[in-house]
Tab-separated table of C-alpha atoms in Angstrom:
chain	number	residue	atom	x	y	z
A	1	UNK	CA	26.331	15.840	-3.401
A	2	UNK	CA	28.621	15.917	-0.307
A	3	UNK	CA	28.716	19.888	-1.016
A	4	UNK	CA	24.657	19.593	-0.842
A	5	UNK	CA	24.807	17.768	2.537
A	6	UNK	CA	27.358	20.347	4.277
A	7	UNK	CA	24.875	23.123	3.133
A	8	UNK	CA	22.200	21.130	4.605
A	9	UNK	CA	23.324	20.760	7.931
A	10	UNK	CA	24.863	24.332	8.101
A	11	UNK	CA	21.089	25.581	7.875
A	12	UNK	CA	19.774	23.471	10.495
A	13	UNK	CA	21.359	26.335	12.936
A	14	UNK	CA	22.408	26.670	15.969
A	15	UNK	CA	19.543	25.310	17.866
A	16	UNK	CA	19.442	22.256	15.690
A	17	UNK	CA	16.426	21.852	14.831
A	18	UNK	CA	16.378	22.165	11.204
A	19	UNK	CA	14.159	24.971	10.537
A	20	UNK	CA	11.338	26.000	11.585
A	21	UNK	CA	9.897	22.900	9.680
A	22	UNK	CA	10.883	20.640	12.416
A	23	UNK	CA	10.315	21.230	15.646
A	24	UNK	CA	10.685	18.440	17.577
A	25	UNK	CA	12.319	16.243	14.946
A	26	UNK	CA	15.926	15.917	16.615
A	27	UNK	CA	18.605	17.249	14.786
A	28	UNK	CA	20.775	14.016	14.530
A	29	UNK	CA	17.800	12.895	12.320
A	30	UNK	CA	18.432	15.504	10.145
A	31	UNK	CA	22.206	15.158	10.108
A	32	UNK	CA	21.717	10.778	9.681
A	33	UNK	CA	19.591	11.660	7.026
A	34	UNK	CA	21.589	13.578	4.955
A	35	UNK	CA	24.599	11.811	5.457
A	36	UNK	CA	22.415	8.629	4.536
A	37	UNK	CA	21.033	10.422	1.253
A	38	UNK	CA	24.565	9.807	-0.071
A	39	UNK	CA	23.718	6.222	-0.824
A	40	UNK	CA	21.015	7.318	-2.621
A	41	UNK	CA	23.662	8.392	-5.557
A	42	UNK	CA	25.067	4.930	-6.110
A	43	UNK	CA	28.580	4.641	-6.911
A	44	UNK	CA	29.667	2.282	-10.561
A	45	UNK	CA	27.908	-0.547	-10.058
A	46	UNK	CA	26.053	-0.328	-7.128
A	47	UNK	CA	22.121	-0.601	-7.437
A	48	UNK	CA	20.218	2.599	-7.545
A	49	UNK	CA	16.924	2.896	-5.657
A	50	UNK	CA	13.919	1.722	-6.453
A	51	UNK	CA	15.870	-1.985	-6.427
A	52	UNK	CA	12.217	-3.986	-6.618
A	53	UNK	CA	8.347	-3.722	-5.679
A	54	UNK	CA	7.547	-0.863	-3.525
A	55	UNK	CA	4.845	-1.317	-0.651
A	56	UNK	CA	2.233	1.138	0.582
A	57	UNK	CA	1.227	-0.161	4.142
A	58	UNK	CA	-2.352	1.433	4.800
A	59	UNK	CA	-3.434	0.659	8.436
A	60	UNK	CA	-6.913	-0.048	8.071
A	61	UNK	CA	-9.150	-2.018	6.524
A	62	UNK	CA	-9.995	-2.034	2.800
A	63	UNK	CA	-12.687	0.127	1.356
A	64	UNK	CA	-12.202	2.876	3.620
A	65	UNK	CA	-10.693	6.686	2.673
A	66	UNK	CA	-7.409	5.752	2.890
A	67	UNK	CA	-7.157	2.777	1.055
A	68	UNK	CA	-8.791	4.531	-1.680
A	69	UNK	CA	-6.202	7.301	-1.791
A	70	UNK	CA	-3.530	4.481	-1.455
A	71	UNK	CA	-5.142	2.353	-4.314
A	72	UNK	CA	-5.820	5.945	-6.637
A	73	UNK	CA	-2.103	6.684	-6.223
A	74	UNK	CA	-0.686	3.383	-7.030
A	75	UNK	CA	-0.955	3.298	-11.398
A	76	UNK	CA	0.889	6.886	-11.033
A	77	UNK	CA	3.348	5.761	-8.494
A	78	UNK	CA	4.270	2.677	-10.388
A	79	UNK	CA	4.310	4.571	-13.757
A	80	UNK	CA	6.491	6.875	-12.186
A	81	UNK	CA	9.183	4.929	-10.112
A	82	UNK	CA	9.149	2.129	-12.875
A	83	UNK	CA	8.270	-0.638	-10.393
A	84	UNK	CA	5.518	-2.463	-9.443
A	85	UNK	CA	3.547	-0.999	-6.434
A	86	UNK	CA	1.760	-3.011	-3.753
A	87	UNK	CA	-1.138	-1.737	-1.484
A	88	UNK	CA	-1.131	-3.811	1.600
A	89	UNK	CA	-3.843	-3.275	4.374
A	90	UNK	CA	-2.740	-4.104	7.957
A	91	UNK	CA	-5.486	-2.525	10.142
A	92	UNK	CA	-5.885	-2.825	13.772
A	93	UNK	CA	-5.244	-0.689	17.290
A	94	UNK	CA	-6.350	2.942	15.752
A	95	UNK	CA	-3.549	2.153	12.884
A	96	UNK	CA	-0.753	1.660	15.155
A	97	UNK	CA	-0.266	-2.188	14.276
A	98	UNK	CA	0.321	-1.060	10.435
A	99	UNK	CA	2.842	2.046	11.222
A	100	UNK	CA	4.522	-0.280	13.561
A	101	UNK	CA	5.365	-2.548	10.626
A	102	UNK	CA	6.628	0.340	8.831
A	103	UNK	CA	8.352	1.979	11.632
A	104	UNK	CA	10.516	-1.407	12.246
A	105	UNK	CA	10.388	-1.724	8.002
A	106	UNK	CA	14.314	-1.777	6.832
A	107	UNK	CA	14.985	2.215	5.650
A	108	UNK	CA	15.781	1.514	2.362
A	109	UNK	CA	13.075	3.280	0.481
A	110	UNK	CA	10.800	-0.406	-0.521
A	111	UNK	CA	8.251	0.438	2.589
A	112	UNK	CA	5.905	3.308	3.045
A	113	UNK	CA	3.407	4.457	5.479
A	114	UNK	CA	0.071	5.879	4.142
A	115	UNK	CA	-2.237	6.942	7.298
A	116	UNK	CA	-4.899	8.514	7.974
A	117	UNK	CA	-5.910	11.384	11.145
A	118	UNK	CA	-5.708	9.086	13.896
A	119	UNK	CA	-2.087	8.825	13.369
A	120	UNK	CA	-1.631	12.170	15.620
A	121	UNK	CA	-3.647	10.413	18.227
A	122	UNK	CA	-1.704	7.393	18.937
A	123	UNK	CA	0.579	9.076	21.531
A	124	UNK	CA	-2.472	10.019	23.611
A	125	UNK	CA	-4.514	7.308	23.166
A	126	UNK	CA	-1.904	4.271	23.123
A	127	UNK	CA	0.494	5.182	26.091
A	128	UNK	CA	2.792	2.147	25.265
A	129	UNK	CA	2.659	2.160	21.800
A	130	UNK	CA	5.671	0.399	20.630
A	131	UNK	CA	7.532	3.089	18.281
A	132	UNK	CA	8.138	6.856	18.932
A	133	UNK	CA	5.748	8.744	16.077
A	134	UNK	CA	8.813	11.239	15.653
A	135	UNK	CA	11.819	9.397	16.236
A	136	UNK	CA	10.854	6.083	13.894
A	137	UNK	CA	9.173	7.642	11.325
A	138	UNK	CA	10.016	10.163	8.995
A	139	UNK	CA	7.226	12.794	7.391
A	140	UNK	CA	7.567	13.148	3.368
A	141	UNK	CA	3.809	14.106	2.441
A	142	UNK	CA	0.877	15.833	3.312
A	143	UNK	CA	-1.679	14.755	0.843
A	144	UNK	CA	-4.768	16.428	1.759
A	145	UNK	CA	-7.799	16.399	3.889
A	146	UNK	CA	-11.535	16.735	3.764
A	147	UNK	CA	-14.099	17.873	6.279
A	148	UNK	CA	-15.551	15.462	8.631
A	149	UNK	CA	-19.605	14.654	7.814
A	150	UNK	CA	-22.667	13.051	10.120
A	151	UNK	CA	-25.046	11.420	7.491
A	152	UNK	CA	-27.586	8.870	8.333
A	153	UNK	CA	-29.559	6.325	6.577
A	154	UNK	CA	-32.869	8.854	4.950
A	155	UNK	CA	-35.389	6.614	6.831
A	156	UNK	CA	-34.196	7.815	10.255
A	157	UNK	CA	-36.171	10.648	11.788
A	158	UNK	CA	-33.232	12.980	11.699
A	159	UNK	CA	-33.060	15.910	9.441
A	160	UNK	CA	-30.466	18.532	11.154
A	161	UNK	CA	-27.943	18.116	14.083
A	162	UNK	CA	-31.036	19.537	16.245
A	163	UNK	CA	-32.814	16.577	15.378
A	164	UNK	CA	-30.313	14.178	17.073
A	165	UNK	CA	-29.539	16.532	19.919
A	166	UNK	CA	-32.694	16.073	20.872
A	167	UNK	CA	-33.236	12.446	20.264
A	168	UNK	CA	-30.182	12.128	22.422
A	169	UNK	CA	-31.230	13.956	25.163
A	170	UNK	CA	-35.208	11.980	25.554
A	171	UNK	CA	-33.230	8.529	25.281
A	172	UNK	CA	-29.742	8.931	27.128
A	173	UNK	CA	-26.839	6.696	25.448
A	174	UNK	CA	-29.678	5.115	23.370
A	175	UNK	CA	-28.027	7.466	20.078
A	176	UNK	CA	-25.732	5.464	18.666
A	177	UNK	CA	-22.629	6.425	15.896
A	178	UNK	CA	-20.366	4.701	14.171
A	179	UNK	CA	-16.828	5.971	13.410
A	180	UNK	CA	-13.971	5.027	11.566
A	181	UNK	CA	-12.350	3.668	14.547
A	182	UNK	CA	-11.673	4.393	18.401
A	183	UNK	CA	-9.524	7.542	18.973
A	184	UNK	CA	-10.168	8.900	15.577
A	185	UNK	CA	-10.800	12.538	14.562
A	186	UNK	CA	-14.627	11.679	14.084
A	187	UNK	CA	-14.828	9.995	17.177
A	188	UNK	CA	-13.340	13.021	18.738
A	189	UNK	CA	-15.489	15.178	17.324
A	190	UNK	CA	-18.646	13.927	18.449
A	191	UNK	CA	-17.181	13.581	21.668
A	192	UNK	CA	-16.835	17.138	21.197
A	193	UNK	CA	-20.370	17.717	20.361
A	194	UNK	CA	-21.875	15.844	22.658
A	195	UNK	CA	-19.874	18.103	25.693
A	196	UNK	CA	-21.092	21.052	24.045
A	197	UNK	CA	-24.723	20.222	24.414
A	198	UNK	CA	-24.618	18.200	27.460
A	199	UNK	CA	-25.701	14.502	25.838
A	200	UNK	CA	-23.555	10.927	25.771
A	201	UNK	CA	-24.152	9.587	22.134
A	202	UNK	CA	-23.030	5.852	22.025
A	203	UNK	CA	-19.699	5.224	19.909
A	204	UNK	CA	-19.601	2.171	17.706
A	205	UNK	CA	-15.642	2.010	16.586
A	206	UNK	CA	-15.189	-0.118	13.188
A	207	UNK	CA	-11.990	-1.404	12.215
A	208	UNK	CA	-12.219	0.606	8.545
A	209	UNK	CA	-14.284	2.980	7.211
A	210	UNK	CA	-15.968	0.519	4.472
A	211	UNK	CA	-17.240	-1.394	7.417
A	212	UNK	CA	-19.212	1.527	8.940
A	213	UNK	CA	-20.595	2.855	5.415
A	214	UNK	CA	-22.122	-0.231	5.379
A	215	UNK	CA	-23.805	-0.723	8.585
A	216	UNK	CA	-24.980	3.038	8.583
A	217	UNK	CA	-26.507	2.330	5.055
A	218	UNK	CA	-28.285	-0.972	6.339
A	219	UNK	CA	-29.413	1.372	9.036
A	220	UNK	CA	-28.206	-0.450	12.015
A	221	UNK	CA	-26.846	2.509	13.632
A	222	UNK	CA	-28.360	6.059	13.760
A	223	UNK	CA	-25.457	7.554	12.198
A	224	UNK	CA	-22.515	8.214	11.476
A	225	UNK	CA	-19.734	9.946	10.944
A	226	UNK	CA	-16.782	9.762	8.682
A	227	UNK	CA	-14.913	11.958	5.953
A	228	UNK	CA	-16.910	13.839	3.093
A	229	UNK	CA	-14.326	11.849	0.975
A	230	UNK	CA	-15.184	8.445	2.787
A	231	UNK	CA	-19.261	9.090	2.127
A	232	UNK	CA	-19.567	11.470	-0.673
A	233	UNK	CA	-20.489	8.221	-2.817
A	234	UNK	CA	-23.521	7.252	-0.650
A	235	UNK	CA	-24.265	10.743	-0.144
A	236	UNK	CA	-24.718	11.414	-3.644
A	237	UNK	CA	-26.247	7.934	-4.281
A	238	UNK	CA	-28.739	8.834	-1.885
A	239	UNK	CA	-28.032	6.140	0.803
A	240	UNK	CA	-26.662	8.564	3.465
A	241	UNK	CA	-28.355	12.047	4.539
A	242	UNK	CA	-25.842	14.529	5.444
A	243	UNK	CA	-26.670	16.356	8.567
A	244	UNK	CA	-23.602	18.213	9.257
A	245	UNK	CA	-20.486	19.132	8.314
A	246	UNK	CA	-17.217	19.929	10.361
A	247	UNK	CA	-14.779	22.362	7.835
A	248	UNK	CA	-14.375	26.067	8.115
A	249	UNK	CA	-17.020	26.332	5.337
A	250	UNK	CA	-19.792	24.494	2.860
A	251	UNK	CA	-18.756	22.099	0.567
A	252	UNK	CA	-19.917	22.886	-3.026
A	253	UNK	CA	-21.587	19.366	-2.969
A	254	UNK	CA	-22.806	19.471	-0.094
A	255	UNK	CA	-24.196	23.457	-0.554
A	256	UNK	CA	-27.270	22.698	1.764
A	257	UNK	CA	-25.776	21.317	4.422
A	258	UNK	CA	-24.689	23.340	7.839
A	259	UNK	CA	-21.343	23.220	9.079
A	260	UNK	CA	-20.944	22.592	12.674
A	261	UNK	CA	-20.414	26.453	13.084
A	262	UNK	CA	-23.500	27.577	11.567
A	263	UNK	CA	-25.274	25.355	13.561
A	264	UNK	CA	-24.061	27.100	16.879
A	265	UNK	CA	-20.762	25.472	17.718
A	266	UNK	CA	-18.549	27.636	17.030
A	267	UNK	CA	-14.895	26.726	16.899
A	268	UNK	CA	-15.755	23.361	16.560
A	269	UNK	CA	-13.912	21.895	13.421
A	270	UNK	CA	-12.746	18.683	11.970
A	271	UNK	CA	-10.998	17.382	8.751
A	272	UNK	CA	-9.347	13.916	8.402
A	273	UNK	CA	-6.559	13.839	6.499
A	274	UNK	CA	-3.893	11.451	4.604
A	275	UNK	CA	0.016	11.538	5.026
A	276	UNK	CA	2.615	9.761	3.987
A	277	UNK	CA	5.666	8.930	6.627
A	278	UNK	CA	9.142	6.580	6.181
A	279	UNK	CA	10.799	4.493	8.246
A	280	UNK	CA	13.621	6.941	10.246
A	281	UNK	CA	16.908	6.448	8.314
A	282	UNK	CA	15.442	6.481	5.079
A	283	UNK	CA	17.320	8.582	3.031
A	284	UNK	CA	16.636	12.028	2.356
A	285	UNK	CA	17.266	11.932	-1.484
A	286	UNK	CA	14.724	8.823	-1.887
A	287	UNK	CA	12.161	10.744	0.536
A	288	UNK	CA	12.584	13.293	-1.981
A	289	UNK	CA	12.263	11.595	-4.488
A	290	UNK	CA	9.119	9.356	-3.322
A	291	UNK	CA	7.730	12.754	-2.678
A	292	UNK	CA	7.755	14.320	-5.801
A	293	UNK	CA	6.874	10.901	-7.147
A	294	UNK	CA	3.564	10.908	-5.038
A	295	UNK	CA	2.399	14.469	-5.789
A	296	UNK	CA	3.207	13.601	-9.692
A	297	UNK	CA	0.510	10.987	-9.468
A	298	UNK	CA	-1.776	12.603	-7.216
A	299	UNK	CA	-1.852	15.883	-9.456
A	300	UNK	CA	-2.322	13.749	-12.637
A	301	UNK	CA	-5.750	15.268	-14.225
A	302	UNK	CA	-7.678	11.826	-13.505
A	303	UNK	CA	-6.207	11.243	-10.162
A	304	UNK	CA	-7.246	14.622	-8.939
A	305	UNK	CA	-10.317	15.224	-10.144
A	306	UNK	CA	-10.846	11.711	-8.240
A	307	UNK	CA	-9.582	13.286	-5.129
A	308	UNK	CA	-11.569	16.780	-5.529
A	309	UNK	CA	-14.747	15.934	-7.190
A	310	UNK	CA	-15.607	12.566	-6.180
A	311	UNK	CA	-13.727	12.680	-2.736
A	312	UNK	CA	-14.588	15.933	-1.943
A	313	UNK	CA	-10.804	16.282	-0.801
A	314	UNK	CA	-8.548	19.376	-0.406
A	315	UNK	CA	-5.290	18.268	-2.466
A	316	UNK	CA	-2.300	20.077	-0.346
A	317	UNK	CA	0.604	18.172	-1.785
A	318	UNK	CA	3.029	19.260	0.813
A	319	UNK	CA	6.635	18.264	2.039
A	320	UNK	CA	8.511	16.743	4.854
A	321	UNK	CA	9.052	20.301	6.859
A	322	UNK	CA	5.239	21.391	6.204
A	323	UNK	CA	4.365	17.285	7.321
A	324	UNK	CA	6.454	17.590	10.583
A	325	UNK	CA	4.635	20.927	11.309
A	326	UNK	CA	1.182	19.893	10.505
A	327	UNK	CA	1.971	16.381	12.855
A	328	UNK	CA	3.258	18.642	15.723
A	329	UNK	CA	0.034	20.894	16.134
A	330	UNK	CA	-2.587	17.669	15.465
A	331	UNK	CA	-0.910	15.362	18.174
A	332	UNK	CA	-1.463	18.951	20.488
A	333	UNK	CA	-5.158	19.235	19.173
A	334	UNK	CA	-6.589	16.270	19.406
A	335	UNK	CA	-4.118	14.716	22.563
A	336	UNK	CA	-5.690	16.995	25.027
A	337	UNK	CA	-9.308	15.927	23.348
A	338	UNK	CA	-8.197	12.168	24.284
A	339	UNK	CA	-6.593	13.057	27.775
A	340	UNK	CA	-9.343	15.347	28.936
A	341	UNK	CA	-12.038	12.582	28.285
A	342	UNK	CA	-10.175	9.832	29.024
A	343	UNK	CA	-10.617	8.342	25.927
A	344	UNK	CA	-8.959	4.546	25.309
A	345	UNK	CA	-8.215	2.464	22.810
A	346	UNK	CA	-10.480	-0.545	21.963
């Protein structure tokens, strides 16, 4: 093991940065945690890890995306780690009060981070936010993504994007949407839109995503937007009307519905997306480990045809390095997005 860890920082190289996996994550993280990984191999006697109940902090509400993807990988976790695995929801502040918790969590592998898109936003849109997103937390998984949709309630007089371009544009602000919270991908995205055509829709931020399904199906707000994974169960029920759809190309389910590109904004593009992050000192054999753990469950023939059928999610599956990479190029995206509209936190 020891042999393993000298190897690992001898690759980092000389500009210590581990690879070209992690930019930006500081090579004495790299070095602490592979030195720390060697507790991770008790010695005679010593307790190996998992030691008790694992928790799975999701930042948002309940009934949202990614509770659901926190709640679907649970059984296989658990099955897996051979301890008992708790969801706990601890929304609030664009998900910054739950990845706080988990960011000040002891490292000892018992407390994980499952987030959703807005994570990469929190930089841009929380200017004090008390924890550094890549000094206090540590990427192990990339679970996957799906394309952002805006669906409304069938009895609204919208049947295209056109529809509520114009609608926007003979009642100014009087368009409202709802999104899965301030700061979010969605939210972004429509703020995107709207710039593109020259109209100011009104944003309604919810705390969760279940909370906004529900007002958009009781038709109190014009629309809304959230991920295909989030509404592909009122879609198909018939309560929402897709309208558009923000990924490089048609869903299968959702086959008649434009993307935002076909519908003349070109480069315009959104997916939300799940990840999985540690608190920083966790050790790099139990992120492994967790890892490996999490993708077992998620690639389990129930679990992802859960994910890919009735989500309407990508599964990607990947690791810390791919994580870190992924993080770096979202918090570039969608920071300028927040910074160049001045967009705040609720």
């Amino acid at each position: 093991m020891r042999e393993r860890v000298r190897e690992s920082v001898a690759a980092m190289g000389e500009n210590g940065t581990g690879g070209p996996g992690m930019e930006g994550w500081p090579r004495r993280r790299a070095l602490a945690a592979g030195l720390a990984g060697l507790s991770a191999f008790p010695a005679r006697g010593q307790e190996a890890w998992p030691s008790g109940p694992i928790r799975i902090v999701v930042p948002f509400a309940p009934g949202g995306s990614t509770d659901a993807v926190a709640r679907l990988a649970a059984p296989g976790l658990q099955q897996g780690l051979g301890v008992p695995v708790v969801v706990e929801n601890r929304s609030g502040a664009a998900g910054s009060l739950g990845a706080d918790a988990v960011a000040k969590a002891r490292p000892d592998g018992q407390t994980w981070l499952l987030t959703f898109d807005s994570h990469a936003v929190l930089p841009a849109l929380l200017p004090r936010l008390p924890f550094d997103l890549r000094r206090d937390l540590l990427p192990v998984t990339l679970i996957g993504g799906a394309p952002y949709v805006v669906a409304c309630k069938p009895d609204k007089p919208y049947r295209g994007i056109a529809d509520v371009v114009s609608a926007a544009k003979a009642r100014p602000g009087g368009v409202s949407f709802a999104s899965t919270g301030n700061g979010t991908i969605g939210h972004l995205a429509m703020v995107q839109l709207g710039e593109r055509v020259g109209v100011r829709l009104q944003h309604l931020p919810y705390r969760g995503g279940g909370l906004a399904v529900n007002d958009a199906v009781a038709g109190h707000v014009e629309m809304m937007i959230g991920s295909a994974a989030l509404l592909a169960p009122q879609v198909a029920g018939g309560a929402l009307r897709p309208l558009l759809q923000l990924g490089p190309e048609r869903l299968p389910a959702l086959a008649e519905v434009p993307t935002a590109e076909e519908s003349g904004f070109p480069g315009l593009r959104a997916e939300a997306w799940w990840a999985v992050f540690a608190p920083a000192g966790t050790s790099a054999p139990v992120v492994a480990r967790f890892h490996e753990a999490l993708s077992a469950a998620l690639r389990e023939e129930r679990a992802a045809r859960q994910m890919t059928d009735a989500q309407q999610a990508r599964l990607v599956l990947a690791g810390p390095d791919e994580l870190a990479r992924f993080l770096d190029r979202e918090i570039e995206t969608w920071g300028k997005v927040v910074r160049e509209n001045g967009v705040q936190a609720d």
